[in-house]
CSV table of C-alpha atoms in Angstrom, one decimal:
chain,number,residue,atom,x,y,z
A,1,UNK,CA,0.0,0.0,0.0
A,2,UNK,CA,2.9,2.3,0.5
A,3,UNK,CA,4.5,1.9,-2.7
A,4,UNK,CA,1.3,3.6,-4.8
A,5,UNK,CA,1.0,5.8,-2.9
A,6,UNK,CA,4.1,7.1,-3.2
A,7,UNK,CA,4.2,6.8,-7.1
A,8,UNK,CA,0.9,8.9,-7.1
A,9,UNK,CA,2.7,12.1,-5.3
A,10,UNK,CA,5.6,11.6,-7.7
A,11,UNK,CA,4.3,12.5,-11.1
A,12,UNK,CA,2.2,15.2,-9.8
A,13,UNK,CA,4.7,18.0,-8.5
A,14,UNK,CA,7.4,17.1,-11.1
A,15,UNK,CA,5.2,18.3,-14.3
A,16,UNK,CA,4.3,21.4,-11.8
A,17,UNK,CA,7.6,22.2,-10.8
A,18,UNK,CA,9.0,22.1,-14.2
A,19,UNK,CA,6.2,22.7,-17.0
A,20,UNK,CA,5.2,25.9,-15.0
A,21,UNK,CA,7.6,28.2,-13.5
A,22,UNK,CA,10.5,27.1,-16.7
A,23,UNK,CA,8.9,28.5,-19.5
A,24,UNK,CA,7.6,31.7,-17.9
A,25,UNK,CA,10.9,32.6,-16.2
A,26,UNK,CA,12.9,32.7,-19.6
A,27,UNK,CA,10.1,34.3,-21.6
A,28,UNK,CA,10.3,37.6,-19.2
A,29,UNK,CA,14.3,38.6,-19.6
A,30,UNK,CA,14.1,38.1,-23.2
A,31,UNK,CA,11.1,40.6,-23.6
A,32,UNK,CA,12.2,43.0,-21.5
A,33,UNK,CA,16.4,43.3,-23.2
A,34,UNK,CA,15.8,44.7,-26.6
A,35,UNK,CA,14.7,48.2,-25.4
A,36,UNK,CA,17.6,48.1,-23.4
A,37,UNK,CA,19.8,46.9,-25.7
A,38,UNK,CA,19.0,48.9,-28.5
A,39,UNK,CA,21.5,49.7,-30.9
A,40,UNK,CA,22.9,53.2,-31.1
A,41,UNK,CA,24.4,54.5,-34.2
A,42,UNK,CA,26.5,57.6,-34.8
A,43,UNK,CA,24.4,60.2,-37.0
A,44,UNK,CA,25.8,62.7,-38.9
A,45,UNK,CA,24.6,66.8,-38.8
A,46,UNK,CA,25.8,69.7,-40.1
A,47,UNK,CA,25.7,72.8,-37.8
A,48,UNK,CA,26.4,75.9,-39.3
A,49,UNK,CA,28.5,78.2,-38.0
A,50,UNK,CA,29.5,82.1,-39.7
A,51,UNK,CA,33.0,82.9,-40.3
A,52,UNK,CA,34.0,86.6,-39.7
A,53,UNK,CA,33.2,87.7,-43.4
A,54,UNK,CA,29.5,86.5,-42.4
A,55,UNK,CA,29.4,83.3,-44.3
A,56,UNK,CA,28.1,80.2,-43.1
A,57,UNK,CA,30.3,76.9,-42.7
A,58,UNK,CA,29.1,73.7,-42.5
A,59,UNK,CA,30.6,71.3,-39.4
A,60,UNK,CA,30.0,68.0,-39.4
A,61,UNK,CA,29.3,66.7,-35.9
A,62,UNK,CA,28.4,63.4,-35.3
A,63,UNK,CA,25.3,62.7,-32.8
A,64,UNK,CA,24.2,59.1,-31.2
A,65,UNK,CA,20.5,58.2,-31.6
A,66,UNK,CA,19.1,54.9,-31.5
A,67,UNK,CA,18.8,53.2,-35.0
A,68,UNK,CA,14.8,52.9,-34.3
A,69,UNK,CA,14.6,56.4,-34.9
A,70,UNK,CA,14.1,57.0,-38.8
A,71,UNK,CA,12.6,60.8,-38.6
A,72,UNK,CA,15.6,62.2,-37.0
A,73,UNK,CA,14.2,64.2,-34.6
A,74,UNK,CA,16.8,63.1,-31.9
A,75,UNK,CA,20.0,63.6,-34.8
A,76,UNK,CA,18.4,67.3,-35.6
A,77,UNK,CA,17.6,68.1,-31.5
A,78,UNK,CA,21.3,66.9,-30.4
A,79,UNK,CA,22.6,69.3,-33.2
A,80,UNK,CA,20.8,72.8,-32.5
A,81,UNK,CA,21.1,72.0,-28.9
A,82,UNK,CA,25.7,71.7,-30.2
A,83,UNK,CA,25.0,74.6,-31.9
A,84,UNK,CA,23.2,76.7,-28.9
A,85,UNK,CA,26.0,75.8,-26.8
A,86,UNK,CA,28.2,77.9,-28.5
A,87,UNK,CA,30.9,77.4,-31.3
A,88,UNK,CA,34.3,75.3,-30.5
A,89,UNK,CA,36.4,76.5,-32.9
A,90,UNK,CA,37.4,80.2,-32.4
A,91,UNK,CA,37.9,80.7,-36.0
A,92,UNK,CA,34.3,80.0,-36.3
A,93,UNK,CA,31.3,82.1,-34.2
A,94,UNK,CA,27.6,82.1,-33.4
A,95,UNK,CA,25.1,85.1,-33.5
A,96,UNK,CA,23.0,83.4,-31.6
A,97,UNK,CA,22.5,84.9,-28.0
A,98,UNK,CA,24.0,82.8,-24.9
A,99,UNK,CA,21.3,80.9,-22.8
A,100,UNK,CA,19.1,80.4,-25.9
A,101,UNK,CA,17.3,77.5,-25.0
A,102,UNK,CA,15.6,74.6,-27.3
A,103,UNK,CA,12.5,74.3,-25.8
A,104,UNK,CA,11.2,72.0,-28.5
A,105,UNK,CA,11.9,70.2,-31.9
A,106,UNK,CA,9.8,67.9,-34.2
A,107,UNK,CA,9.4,66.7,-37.3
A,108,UNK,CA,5.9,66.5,-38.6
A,109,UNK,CA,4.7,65.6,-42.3
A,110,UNK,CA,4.7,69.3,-42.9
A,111,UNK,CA,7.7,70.4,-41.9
A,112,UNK,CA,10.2,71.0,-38.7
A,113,UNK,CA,8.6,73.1,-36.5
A,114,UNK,CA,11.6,74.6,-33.6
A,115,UNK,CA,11.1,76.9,-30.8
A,116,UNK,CA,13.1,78.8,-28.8
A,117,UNK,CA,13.5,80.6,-25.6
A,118,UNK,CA,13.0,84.6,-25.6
A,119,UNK,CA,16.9,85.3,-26.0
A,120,UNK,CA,16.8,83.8,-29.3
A,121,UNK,CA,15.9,87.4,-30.5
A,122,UNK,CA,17.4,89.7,-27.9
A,123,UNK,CA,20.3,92.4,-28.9
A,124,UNK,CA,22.3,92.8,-32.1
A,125,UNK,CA,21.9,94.5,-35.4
A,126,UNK,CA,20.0,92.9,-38.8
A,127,UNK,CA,23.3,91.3,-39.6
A,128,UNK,CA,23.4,89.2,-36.3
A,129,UNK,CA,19.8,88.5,-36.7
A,130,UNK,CA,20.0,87.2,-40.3
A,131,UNK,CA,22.9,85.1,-39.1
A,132,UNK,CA,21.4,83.6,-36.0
A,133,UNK,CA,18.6,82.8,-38.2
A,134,UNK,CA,20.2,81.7,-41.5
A,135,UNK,CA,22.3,79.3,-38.3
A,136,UNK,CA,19.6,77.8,-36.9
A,137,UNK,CA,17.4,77.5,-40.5
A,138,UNK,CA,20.2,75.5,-42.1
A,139,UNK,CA,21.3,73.4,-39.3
A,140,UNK,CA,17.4,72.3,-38.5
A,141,UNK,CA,18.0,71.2,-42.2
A,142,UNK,CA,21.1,70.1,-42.6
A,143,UNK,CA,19.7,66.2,-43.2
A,144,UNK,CA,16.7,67.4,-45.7
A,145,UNK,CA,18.1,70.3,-47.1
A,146,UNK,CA,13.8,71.4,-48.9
A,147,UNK,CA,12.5,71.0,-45.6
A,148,UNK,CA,10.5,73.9,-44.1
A,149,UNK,CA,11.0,75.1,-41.0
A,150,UNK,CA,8.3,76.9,-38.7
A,151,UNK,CA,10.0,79.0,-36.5
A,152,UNK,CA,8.6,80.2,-32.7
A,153,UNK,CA,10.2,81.8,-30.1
A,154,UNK,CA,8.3,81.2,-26.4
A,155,UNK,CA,5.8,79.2,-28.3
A,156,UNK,CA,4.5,82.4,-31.0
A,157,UNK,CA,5.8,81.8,-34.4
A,158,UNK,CA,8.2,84.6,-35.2
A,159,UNK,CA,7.3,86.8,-37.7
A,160,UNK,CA,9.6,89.8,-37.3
A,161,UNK,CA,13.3,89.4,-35.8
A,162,UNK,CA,15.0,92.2,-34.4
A,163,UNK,CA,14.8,95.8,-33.9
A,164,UNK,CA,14.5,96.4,-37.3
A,165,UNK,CA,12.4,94.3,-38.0
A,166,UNK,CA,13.2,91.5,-40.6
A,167,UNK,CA,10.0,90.0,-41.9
A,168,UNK,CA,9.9,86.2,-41.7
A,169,UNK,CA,7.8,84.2,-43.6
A,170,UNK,CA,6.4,80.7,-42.1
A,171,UNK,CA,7.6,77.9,-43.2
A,172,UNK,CA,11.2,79.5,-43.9
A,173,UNK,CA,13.1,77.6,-46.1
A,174,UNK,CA,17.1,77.4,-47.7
A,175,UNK,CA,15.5,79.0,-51.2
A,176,UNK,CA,13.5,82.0,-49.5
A,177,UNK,CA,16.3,82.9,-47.3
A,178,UNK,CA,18.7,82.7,-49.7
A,179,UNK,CA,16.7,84.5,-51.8
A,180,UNK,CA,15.7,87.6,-49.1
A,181,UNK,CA,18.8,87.3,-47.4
A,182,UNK,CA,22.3,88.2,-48.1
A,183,UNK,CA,24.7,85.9,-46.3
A,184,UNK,CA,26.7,83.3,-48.4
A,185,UNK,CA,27.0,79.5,-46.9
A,186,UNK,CA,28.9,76.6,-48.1
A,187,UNK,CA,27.1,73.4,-47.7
């Protein structure tokens, strides 16, 4: 009488013990590791930067985004916040005001739509204020050189820069500035 009885407990906690917990166990770890491990590559932007006779040079810099992200929102944020931080080359300098602040970037269908903190148009003439702007306009498109660009500073899109004014049309883009505008760039 012993002996069934003890070959009747057997089989029941061996399929428990290994057909449950076993397969859950390895199932968790291997969905949860691919977010984690996912791969970053090396991006490269341009960021433009004015050289003393006011024309704008292209500098390749290269930013690390993960390889999911095919609209290159994080490539183009990581550049104009490089360029915001100031140039590191003294040949090469920035119009753009210190402590201008990115305070958002996308890309949407219709364009790349940037907005900055209030120092973004704060002191200098209409040749710092073309500059600043011609910076930021080719930079933001530095990896789709027709995009548009909408433009807005504390969250208003900017239609005048400066104390004198310079009219901005929304989108911007490299053809209308280079046409209104007078600086010279070198892609």
């Amino acid at each position: 009488e012993r002996v069934p009885e003890i070959s009747k407990v057997e089989p029941q906690p061996s399929p428990s013990a290994s057909a449950a917990p076993l397969p859950v166990a390895p199932t968790q770890p291997i969905q949860k590791s691919p977010p984690k491990v996912a791969p970053v590559v090396e991006k490269t932007a341009q960021i433009y930067w004015l050289k003393d006779s006011g024309e704008l040079i292209a500098v390749p810099v290269k930013i690390k985004s993960p390889e999911s992200d095919d609209r290159s929102e994080t490539v183009l944020n990581g550049a104009i916040e490089t360029l915001l931080n100031g140039s590191p080359d003294q040949t090469l300098t920035t119009t753009i005001p210190q402590g201008t602040q990115l305070r958002s970037l996308t890309v949407k269908p219709d364009g790349i739509h940037i907005d900055l903190s209030a120092a973004f148009t704060t002191g200098g003439g209409s040749a710092s204020m073309m500059g600043r702007l011609g910076q930021v306009l080719y930079t933001a498109t530095s990896i789709d050189p027709s995009a548009p660009v909408f433009l807005s500073v504390g969250g208003q899109p900017l239609e005048t820069l400066g104390g004198e004014g310079l009219m901005l049309d929304q989108p911007m883009t490299r053809q209308v500035f280079e046409k209104e505008f007078t600086l010279n760039s070198t892609p």
